[in-house]
Amino acid sequence: MNALEVKNLKVIFPTEMGIVRAVEGIDIEIEQGKCAAIVGESGCGKSVTSLAVMKLLSTPPAIVRVDKLELGGTDIKGLTDKQMQKVRGKDVAMIFQDALTALNPVMQVGKQIDEIFLAHNLSDGENGKTGRVNRKKEAKRRTIEALKLVGISDAELRYKAYPHQLSGGMRQRVLIAMAFACNPNLIIADEPTTALDVTIQAQVLDVLKDLQRKRNTSLMLITHDLSIVMNMADEIYVMYCGKIVERGTTREIFKDPLHPYTMGLLGSIARIGDAKSRFVQIPSSLPSPIHKPSGCYFHPRCQYAGERCKTEMPPLEKLEGGRCVRCWNYKEIKNGKNG
Ligand code: SF4
């Protein structure tokens, strides 16, 4: 059974300037215990996808349509906000990129983790004051354990710290501790290390990977940086302008990218370790989400674009073993006959 199954997810934002089709009918499946990365430039729709899966988008203004939305085989498509509050934290949790925004600035970090245990994990037990005191003590004990688990030293001391008193790396570890607190089946990490310098980034990713594998938690990792998914993800979805343009195992994507956009994303990594000539840089930037190009959305930036690319959107073609690619010319590009 898949930890997450999404079929035909669409998210639209009507604005005064026009309609923004942020996500255009994407499918995602994540097996239990596996990590899937959603990769693409800022504005490609990956964060909107994660918020839609968590049912955190305000509707209106957003219009969300999905044929199937299941967590561990349970349909959550029709759940109300109140019902989702019981699911979030317990069955699915999120790690946001900006810990300073995600954490309450005027509350000790330990107390913030306690709240998750109190809301989901600890039964009411006996009634009255003694019961409440015991629950709080148990929550604190579990919080300190959780802080130690993510490598925070002096956990008893840090429990009392406010977010601004911790370093960026430590705040991100607190978010990881919060996400794993109730041992959810699925964790969604949205650019979890973007705000950190490279060394701290590697340490925080190690903590995340280690816990995910030990707990057999499924992970949906959202990032613009393909290099960080190399050692994390089992599978990669490459997103462009609200559509999946390529999907494959991490090995397939790194060893043999089929879509020119994926090749471009890999360009900077290729310069370091791979001298394959078909790796290219991507010229220009993402088109306006209101005025997307005709045909293949990538054609104005694609060195392999032909006439058909300018008028017809290629389908997401399913290849062997779950691999998918959305490109009219991928076979010719692969064989080096085009461009
Ligand atoms: Fe490039 Fe055409 Fe393939 Fe789009 S369909 S990625 S424009 S070659």
mmCIF file of C-alpha atoms in Angstrom, residues 4-337:
data_model
loop_
_atom_site.group_PDB
_atom_site.id
_atom_site.type_symbol
_atom_site.label_atom_id
_atom_site.label_comp_id
_atom_site.label_asym_id
_atom_site.label_seq_id
_atom_site.Cartn_x
_atom_site.Cartn_y
_atom_site.Cartn_z
ATOM 1 C CA LEU A 4 0.524 8.701 -0.454
ATOM 2 C CA GLU A 5 -1.515 8.469 -3.612
ATOM 3 C CA VAL A 6 -2.540 11.564 -5.558
ATOM 4 C CA LYS A 7 -4.386 11.374 -8.865
ATOM 5 C CA ASN A 8 -5.006 14.285 -11.204
ATOM 6 C CA LEU A 9 -4.369 17.139 -8.753
ATOM 7 C CA LYS A 10 -5.190 20.583 -10.115
ATOM 8 C CA VAL A 11 -4.807 23.896 -8.279
ATOM 9 C CA ILE A 12 -6.023 27.173 -9.757
ATOM 10 C CA PHE A 13 -5.773 30.715 -8.367
ATOM 11 C CA PRO A 14 -8.083 33.257 -10.002
ATOM 12 C CA THR A 15 -6.337 36.655 -9.777
ATOM 13 C CA GLU A 16 -7.094 40.154 -11.056
ATOM 14 C CA MET A 17 -4.351 39.687 -13.670
ATOM 15 C CA GLY A 18 -5.752 36.369 -14.897
ATOM 16 C CA ILE A 19 -6.016 32.719 -13.947
ATOM 17 C CA VAL A 20 -2.932 31.021 -12.482
ATOM 18 C CA ARG A 21 -2.960 27.287 -13.136
ATOM 19 C CA ALA A 22 -0.362 26.435 -10.498
ATOM 20 C CA VAL A 23 -0.751 22.654 -10.685
ATOM 21 C CA GLU A 24 -2.114 21.010 -13.828
ATOM 22 C CA GLY A 25 -3.232 17.460 -13.168
ATOM 23 C CA ILE A 26 -0.343 15.688 -11.500
ATOM 24 C CA ASP A 27 -0.127 12.144 -10.089
ATOM 25 C CA ILE A 28 2.159 11.178 -7.194
ATOM 26 C CA GLU A 29 2.633 7.819 -5.497
ATOM 27 C CA ILE A 30 4.987 7.288 -2.572
ATOM 28 C CA GLU A 31 5.594 3.787 -1.252
ATOM 29 C CA GLN A 32 5.759 3.226 2.497
ATOM 30 C CA GLY A 33 9.263 3.953 3.790
ATOM 31 C CA LYS A 34 10.440 5.540 0.545
ATOM 32 C CA CYS A 35 11.518 9.082 -0.225
ATOM 33 C CA ALA A 36 10.197 10.847 -3.323
ATOM 34 C CA ALA A 37 11.615 14.227 -4.283
ATOM 35 C CA ILE A 38 9.626 16.845 -6.184
ATOM 36 C CA VAL A 39 12.191 18.990 -7.970
ATOM 37 C CA GLY A 40 11.880 22.184 -9.996
ATOM 38 C CA GLU A 41 12.583 25.915 -10.024
ATOM 39 C CA SER A 42 10.796 28.295 -7.647
ATOM 40 C CA GLY A 43 7.302 28.929 -8.983
ATOM 41 C CA CYS A 44 6.904 25.556 -10.731
ATOM 42 C CA GLY A 45 4.084 24.506 -8.382
ATOM 43 C CA LYS A 46 5.900 22.094 -6.077
ATOM 44 C CA SER A 47 5.146 23.922 -2.801
ATOM 45 C CA VAL A 48 1.510 24.443 -3.832
ATOM 46 C CA THR A 49 1.361 20.674 -4.430
ATOM 47 C CA SER A 50 2.601 19.956 -0.906
ATOM 48 C CA LEU A 51 0.121 22.422 0.635
ATOM 49 C CA ALA A 52 -2.710 20.857 -1.391
ATOM 50 C CA VAL A 53 -1.744 17.382 -0.122
ATOM 51 C CA MET A 54 -1.809 18.725 3.467
ATOM 52 C CA LYS A 55 -5.119 20.464 2.638
ATOM 53 C CA LEU A 56 -3.588 23.719 3.871
ATOM 54 C CA LEU A 57 -4.615 25.903 0.926
ATOM 55 C CA SER A 58 -7.393 28.403 1.610
ATOM 56 C CA THR A 59 -10.306 27.660 -0.701
ATOM 57 C CA PRO A 60 -11.151 30.315 -1.842
ATOM 58 C CA PRO A 61 -9.032 31.898 -3.204
ATOM 59 C CA ALA A 62 -7.496 28.578 -4.345
ATOM 60 C CA ILE A 63 -9.598 26.120 -6.335
ATOM 61 C CA VAL A 64 -8.408 22.562 -5.719
ATOM 62 C CA ARG A 65 -9.600 19.576 -7.764
ATOM 63 C CA VAL A 66 -8.305 16.042 -7.254
ATOM 64 C CA ASP A 67 -9.610 12.640 -8.344
ATOM 65 C CA LYS A 68 -7.871 10.721 -5.563
ATOM 66 C CA LEU A 69 -6.098 11.806 -2.384
ATOM 67 C CA GLU A 70 -5.213 8.945 -0.054
ATOM 68 C CA LEU A 71 -2.878 8.656 2.928
ATOM 69 C CA GLY A 72 -1.943 5.038 3.669
ATOM 70 C CA GLY A 73 -5.015 3.866 1.767
ATOM 71 C CA THR A 74 -7.386 6.225 3.645
ATOM 72 C CA ASP A 75 -9.326 8.697 1.547
ATOM 73 C CA ILE A 76 -8.754 12.233 2.886
ATOM 74 C CA LYS A 77 -10.164 14.048 -0.148
ATOM 75 C CA GLY A 78 -13.469 14.928 1.494
ATOM 76 C CA LEU A 79 -12.208 15.589 5.044
ATOM 77 C CA THR A 80 -13.193 18.895 6.652
ATOM 78 C CA ASP A 81 -10.689 21.283 8.269
ATOM 79 C CA LYS A 82 -11.595 19.956 11.694
ATOM 80 C CA GLN A 83 -11.123 16.336 10.605
ATOM 81 C CA MET A 84 -7.790 17.244 8.975
ATOM 82 C CA GLN A 85 -6.527 18.703 12.261
ATOM 83 C CA LYS A 86 -6.591 15.157 13.673
ATOM 84 C CA VAL A 87 -4.720 13.807 10.644
ATOM 85 C CA ARG A 88 -2.001 16.484 10.545
ATOM 86 C CA GLY A 89 0.804 15.752 12.971
ATOM 87 C CA LYS A 90 -0.404 12.191 13.570
ATOM 88 C CA ASP A 91 -0.603 10.683 10.050
ATOM 89 C CA VAL A 92 1.170 13.341 8.008
ATOM 90 C CA ALA A 93 3.473 16.132 9.170
ATOM 91 C CA MET A 94 5.273 18.959 7.441
ATOM 92 C CA ILE A 95 8.723 20.507 7.821
ATOM 93 C CA PHE A 96 8.706 24.070 6.511
ATOM 94 C CA GLN A 97 11.761 25.845 5.119
ATOM 95 C CA ASP A 98 11.677 28.855 7.405
ATOM 96 C CA ALA A 99 11.826 27.654 11.003
ATOM 97 C CA LEU A 100 11.584 31.211 12.360
ATOM 98 C CA THR A 101 8.181 31.599 10.703
ATOM 99 C CA ALA A 102 7.028 28.062 11.468
ATOM 100 C CA LEU A 103 7.825 28.298 15.190
ATOM 101 C CA ASN A 104 5.970 30.492 17.663
ATOM 102 C CA PRO A 105 8.525 33.221 18.587
ATOM 103 C CA VAL A 106 7.145 33.800 22.090
ATOM 104 C CA MET A 107 6.929 30.184 23.219
ATOM 105 C CA GLN A 108 9.733 27.918 24.433
ATOM 106 C CA VAL A 109 10.543 25.360 21.728
ATOM 107 C CA GLY A 110 10.082 22.465 24.153
ATOM 108 C CA LYS A 111 6.544 23.592 24.990
ATOM 109 C CA GLN A 112 5.763 23.754 21.254
ATOM 110 C CA ILE A 113 6.735 20.087 20.850
ATOM 111 C CA ASP A 114 4.834 19.188 24.059
ATOM 112 C CA GLU A 115 1.670 20.499 22.414
ATOM 113 C CA ILE A 116 1.919 17.939 19.629
ATOM 114 C CA PHE A 117 2.256 15.078 22.109
ATOM 115 C CA LEU A 118 -0.610 16.453 24.176
ATOM 116 C CA ALA A 119 -2.835 16.881 21.121
ATOM 117 C CA HIS A 120 -2.236 13.469 19.572
ATOM 118 C CA ASN A 121 -0.271 10.947 21.548
ATOM 119 C CA LEU A 122 -1.355 11.074 25.153
ATOM 120 C CA SER A 123 -4.785 9.800 26.112
ATOM 121 C CA ASP A 124 -6.748 11.774 28.680
ATOM 122 C CA GLY A 125 -6.094 9.055 31.269
ATOM 123 C CA GLU A 126 -7.509 9.789 34.659
ATOM 124 C CA ASN A 127 -9.649 12.875 35.064
ATOM 125 C CA GLY A 128 -8.812 15.868 37.214
ATOM 126 C CA LYS A 129 -5.659 17.766 38.112
ATOM 127 C CA THR A 130 -3.441 14.733 38.745
ATOM 128 C CA GLY A 131 -4.201 13.375 35.263
ATOM 129 C CA ARG A 132 -3.328 16.687 33.600
ATOM 130 C CA VAL A 133 -0.059 17.011 35.535
ATOM 131 C CA ASN A 134 0.967 13.481 34.567
ATOM 132 C CA ARG A 135 0.173 14.108 30.906
ATOM 133 C CA LYS A 136 2.288 17.272 30.904
ATOM 134 C CA LYS A 137 5.193 15.478 32.585
ATOM 135 C CA GLU A 138 4.999 12.657 30.054
ATOM 136 C CA ALA A 139 4.860 15.153 27.171
ATOM 137 C CA LYS A 140 7.985 16.902 28.480
ATOM 138 C CA ARG A 141 9.814 13.590 28.868
ATOM 139 C CA ARG A 142 8.979 12.652 25.268
ATOM 140 C CA THR A 143 9.961 16.108 23.991
ATOM 141 C CA ILE A 144 13.406 15.878 25.584
ATOM 142 C CA GLU A 145 13.788 12.415 24.062
ATOM 143 C CA ALA A 146 12.764 13.830 20.660
ATOM 144 C CA LEU A 147 15.278 16.694 20.945
ATOM 145 C CA LYS A 148 18.062 14.228 21.752
ATOM 146 C CA LEU A 149 17.022 12.073 18.803
ATOM 147 C CA VAL A 150 17.650 14.919 16.351
ATOM 148 C CA GLY A 151 21.088 15.539 17.833
ATOM 149 C CA ILE A 152 20.362 18.559 20.028
ATOM 150 C CA SER A 153 22.859 18.562 22.889
ATOM 151 C CA ASP A 154 21.827 19.789 26.354
ATOM 152 C CA ALA A 155 18.244 18.925 25.428
ATOM 153 C CA GLU A 156 16.892 19.802 28.912
ATOM 154 C CA LEU A 157 18.401 23.282 28.569
ATOM 155 C CA ARG A 158 17.317 23.768 24.937
ATOM 156 C CA TYR A 159 13.769 22.747 25.896
ATOM 157 C CA LYS A 160 13.441 26.141 27.574
ATOM 158 C CA ALA A 161 14.989 28.155 24.722
ATOM 159 C CA TYR A 162 12.982 30.505 22.505
ATOM 160 C CA PRO A 163 13.419 30.094 18.717
ATOM 161 C CA HIS A 164 15.606 33.236 18.376
ATOM 162 C CA GLN A 165 18.045 31.816 20.943
ATOM 163 C CA LEU A 166 18.844 28.816 18.709
ATOM 164 C CA SER A 167 21.009 28.663 15.585
ATOM 165 C CA GLY A 168 19.358 28.126 12.174
ATOM 166 C CA GLY A 169 20.490 24.489 12.072
ATOM 167 C CA MET A 170 19.168 23.838 15.564
ATOM 168 C CA ARG A 171 15.789 25.426 14.752
ATOM 169 C CA GLN A 172 15.516 23.156 11.722
ATOM 170 C CA ARG A 173 16.306 20.163 13.962
ATOM 171 C CA VAL A 174 13.461 21.294 16.242
ATOM 172 C CA LEU A 175 11.108 21.250 13.232
ATOM 173 C CA ILE A 176 12.302 17.740 12.377
ATOM 174 C CA ALA A 177 11.696 16.654 15.991
ATOM 175 C CA MET A 178 8.168 18.122 15.780
ATOM 176 C CA ALA A 179 7.451 16.349 12.497
ATOM 177 C CA PHE A 180 8.560 12.950 13.832
ATOM 178 C CA ALA A 181 6.924 13.458 17.255
ATOM 179 C CA CYS A 182 3.858 11.369 16.539
ATOM 180 C CA ASN A 183 5.591 8.954 14.200
ATOM 181 C CA PRO A 184 3.505 9.844 11.131
ATOM 182 C CA ASN A 185 3.443 7.614 8.048
ATOM 183 C CA LEU A 186 4.359 10.506 5.805
ATOM 184 C CA ILE A 187 6.468 13.641 6.254
ATOM 185 C CA ILE A 188 6.498 16.441 3.711
ATOM 186 C CA ALA A 189 9.688 18.530 3.846
ATOM 187 C CA ASP A 190 9.465 21.750 1.833
ATOM 188 C CA GLU A 191 12.995 23.028 1.089
ATOM 189 C CA PRO A 192 14.020 21.959 4.622
ATOM 190 C CA THR A 193 17.589 23.250 4.386
ATOM 191 C CA THR A 194 17.420 26.173 1.947
ATOM 192 C CA ALA A 195 18.135 28.819 4.591
ATOM 193 C CA LEU A 196 21.225 27.013 5.941
ATOM 194 C CA ASP A 197 24.854 27.090 4.883
ATOM 195 C CA VAL A 198 26.198 24.022 3.079
ATOM 196 C CA THR A 199 27.870 22.295 6.065
ATOM 197 C CA ILE A 200 24.855 22.675 8.351
ATOM 198 C CA GLN A 201 22.608 21.698 5.446
ATOM 199 C CA ALA A 202 24.411 18.359 5.125
ATOM 200 C CA GLN A 203 24.153 17.699 8.882
ATOM 201 C CA VAL A 204 20.419 18.476 8.983
ATOM 202 C CA LEU A 205 19.765 16.287 5.918
ATOM 203 C CA ASP A 206 21.687 13.438 7.581
ATOM 204 C CA VAL A 207 19.455 13.707 10.656
ATOM 205 C CA LEU A 208 16.342 13.698 8.468
ATOM 206 C CA LYS A 209 17.527 10.741 6.367
ATOM 207 C CA ASP A 210 18.619 8.752 9.401
ATOM 208 C CA LEU A 211 15.287 9.145 11.220
ATOM 209 C CA GLN A 212 13.281 8.501 8.056
ATOM 210 C CA ARG A 213 15.070 5.205 7.431
ATOM 211 C CA LYS A 214 15.050 4.048 11.075
ATOM 212 C CA ARG A 215 11.334 4.751 11.440
ATOM 213 C CA ASN A 216 10.404 3.540 7.934
ATOM 214 C CA THR A 217 8.662 6.877 7.400
ATOM 215 C CA SER A 218 7.728 7.952 3.879
ATOM 216 C CA LEU A 219 9.138 11.296 2.837
ATOM 217 C CA MET A 220 8.089 13.791 0.192
ATOM 218 C CA LEU A 221 11.033 16.119 -0.269
ATOM 219 C CA ILE A 222 10.377 19.397 -2.072
ATOM 220 C CA THR A 223 13.469 21.131 -3.424
ATOM 221 C CA HIS A 224 14.865 23.259 -6.243
ATOM 222 C CA ASP A 225 18.276 21.667 -5.748
ATOM 223 C CA LEU A 226 18.763 18.281 -7.405
ATOM 224 C CA SER A 227 22.143 17.805 -5.735
ATOM 225 C CA ILE A 228 20.617 17.395 -2.275
ATOM 226 C CA VAL A 229 18.274 14.600 -3.346
ATOM 227 C CA MET A 230 21.032 12.367 -4.694
ATOM 228 C CA ASN A 231 21.592 10.637 -1.343
ATOM 229 C CA MET A 232 18.067 11.104 -0.013
ATOM 230 C CA ALA A 233 15.477 10.167 -2.609
ATOM 231 C CA ASP A 234 14.451 6.809 -4.046
ATOM 232 C CA GLU A 235 12.415 8.463 -6.767
ATOM 233 C CA ILE A 236 12.354 11.894 -8.408
ATOM 234 C CA TYR A 237 9.490 13.857 -9.965
ATOM 235 C CA VAL A 238 10.663 16.804 -12.055
ATOM 236 C CA MET A 239 8.082 19.592 -12.251
ATOM 237 C CA TYR A 240 7.881 22.458 -14.733
ATOM 238 C CA CYS A 241 5.128 25.104 -14.943
ATOM 239 C CA GLY A 242 2.672 22.986 -12.931
ATOM 240 C CA LYS A 243 3.245 19.726 -14.808
ATOM 241 C CA ILE A 244 5.371 16.653 -14.182
ATOM 242 C CA VAL A 245 7.863 16.507 -17.064
ATOM 243 C CA GLU A 246 9.884 13.501 -15.919
ATOM 244 C CA ARG A 247 9.665 10.798 -13.302
ATOM 245 C CA GLY A 248 12.163 8.066 -12.517
ATOM 246 C CA THR A 249 14.288 6.444 -9.855
ATOM 247 C CA THR A 250 17.104 8.622 -8.553
ATOM 248 C CA ARG A 251 19.600 6.403 -10.352
ATOM 249 C CA GLU A 252 17.733 6.740 -13.667
ATOM 250 C CA ILE A 253 17.395 10.506 -13.408
ATOM 251 C CA PHE A 254 21.060 11.084 -12.535
ATOM 252 C CA LYS A 255 22.485 8.479 -14.885
ATOM 253 C CA ASP A 256 20.219 8.964 -17.865
ATOM 254 C CA PRO A 257 17.977 12.073 -17.771
ATOM 255 C CA LEU A 258 15.534 12.087 -20.687
ATOM 256 C CA HIS A 259 13.918 15.534 -20.536
ATOM 257 C CA PRO A 260 15.961 18.605 -21.584
ATOM 258 C CA TYR A 261 14.774 20.442 -18.454
ATOM 259 C CA THR A 262 16.105 17.663 -16.203
ATOM 260 C CA MET A 263 19.390 17.782 -18.118
ATOM 261 C CA GLY A 264 19.551 21.518 -17.455
ATOM 262 C CA LEU A 265 18.866 21.067 -13.733
ATOM 263 C CA LEU A 266 21.681 18.551 -13.658
ATOM 264 C CA GLY A 267 23.994 20.915 -15.517
ATOM 265 C CA SER A 268 25.830 22.324 -12.515
ATOM 266 C CA ILE A 269 26.323 18.877 -11.005
ATOM 267 C CA ALA A 270 27.514 17.544 -14.346
ATOM 268 C CA ARG A 271 30.361 20.051 -14.440
ATOM 269 C CA ILE A 272 31.770 18.581 -11.257
ATOM 270 C CA GLY A 273 31.432 14.880 -11.806
ATOM 271 C CA ASP A 274 30.052 14.060 -15.226
ATOM 272 C CA ALA A 275 31.404 15.209 -18.524
ATOM 273 C CA LYS A 276 28.494 14.039 -20.695
ATOM 274 C CA SER A 277 28.154 16.540 -23.522
ATOM 275 C CA ARG A 278 24.341 16.592 -23.588
ATOM 276 C CA PHE A 279 24.126 18.212 -20.142
ATOM 277 C CA VAL A 280 23.180 21.838 -20.744
ATOM 278 C CA GLN A 281 22.435 25.037 -18.844
ATOM 279 C CA ILE A 282 18.858 26.361 -18.985
ATOM 280 C CA PRO A 283 18.622 29.811 -20.596
ATOM 281 C CA SER A 284 16.171 32.475 -19.344
ATOM 282 C CA SER A 285 13.680 31.891 -16.496
ATOM 283 C CA LEU A 286 10.247 30.367 -15.868
ATOM 284 C CA PRO A 287 7.491 31.973 -17.969
ATOM 285 C CA SER A 288 4.669 33.925 -16.307
ATOM 286 C CA PRO A 289 2.208 31.485 -14.722
ATOM 287 C CA ILE A 290 -0.637 33.552 -16.203
ATOM 288 C CA HIS A 291 0.715 33.546 -19.756
ATOM 289 C CA LYS A 292 2.260 30.116 -20.234
ATOM 290 C CA PRO A 293 3.662 29.400 -23.706
ATOM 291 C CA SER A 294 1.675 27.416 -26.249
ATOM 292 C CA GLY A 295 2.565 23.782 -26.926
ATOM 293 C CA CYS A 296 5.298 22.401 -24.691
ATOM 294 C CA TYR A 297 5.723 24.935 -21.871
ATOM 295 C CA PHE A 298 9.482 24.437 -22.040
ATOM 296 C CA HIS A 299 9.855 25.217 -25.753
ATOM 297 C CA PRO A 300 11.081 28.870 -25.449
ATOM 298 C CA ARG A 301 14.005 27.609 -23.341
ATOM 299 C CA CYS A 302 14.681 24.326 -25.110
ATOM 300 C CA GLN A 303 17.532 23.925 -27.558
ATOM 301 C CA TYR A 304 15.854 20.833 -29.035
ATOM 302 C CA ALA A 305 12.464 22.491 -29.740
ATOM 303 C CA GLY A 306 10.918 21.758 -33.145
ATOM 304 C CA GLU A 307 7.777 23.131 -34.832
ATOM 305 C CA ARG A 308 5.455 20.614 -33.157
ATOM 306 C CA CYS A 309 6.799 21.648 -29.728
ATOM 307 C CA LYS A 310 5.472 25.192 -30.297
ATOM 308 C CA THR A 311 1.861 24.112 -30.842
ATOM 309 C CA GLU A 312 1.218 20.759 -29.145
ATOM 310 C CA MET A 313 1.687 19.814 -25.491
ATOM 311 C CA PRO A 314 3.409 16.408 -25.312
ATOM 312 C CA PRO A 315 1.706 13.764 -23.134
ATOM 313 C CA LEU A 316 3.453 12.265 -20.113
ATOM 314 C CA GLU A 317 4.595 9.055 -21.766
ATOM 315 C CA LYS A 318 4.877 6.005 -19.526
ATOM 316 C CA LEU A 319 8.002 3.968 -20.138
ATOM 317 C CA GLU A 320 9.188 0.719 -18.626
ATOM 318 C CA GLY A 321 9.245 0.322 -14.830
ATOM 319 C CA GLY A 322 7.227 3.430 -13.949
ATOM 320 C CA ARG A 323 9.575 5.853 -15.730
ATOM 321 C CA CYS A 324 7.738 8.778 -17.408
ATOM 322 C CA VAL A 325 8.760 11.642 -19.682
ATOM 323 C CA ARG A 326 6.875 14.524 -21.326
ATOM 324 C CA CYS A 327 8.808 15.356 -24.490
ATOM 325 C CA TRP A 328 8.143 14.846 -28.198
ATOM 326 C CA ASN A 329 11.816 14.351 -28.989
ATOM 327 C CA TYR A 330 13.269 12.438 -26.042
ATOM 328 C CA LYS A 331 14.210 9.398 -28.163
ATOM 329 C CA GLU A 332 16.106 11.498 -30.725
ATOM 330 C CA ILE A 333 17.775 13.524 -27.959
ATOM 331 C CA LYS A 334 18.769 10.307 -26.206
ATOM 332 C CA ASN A 335 20.245 8.924 -29.389
ATOM 333 C CA GLY A 336 22.059 12.182 -30.016
ATOM 334 C CA LYS A 337 20.326 12.658 -33.384
#
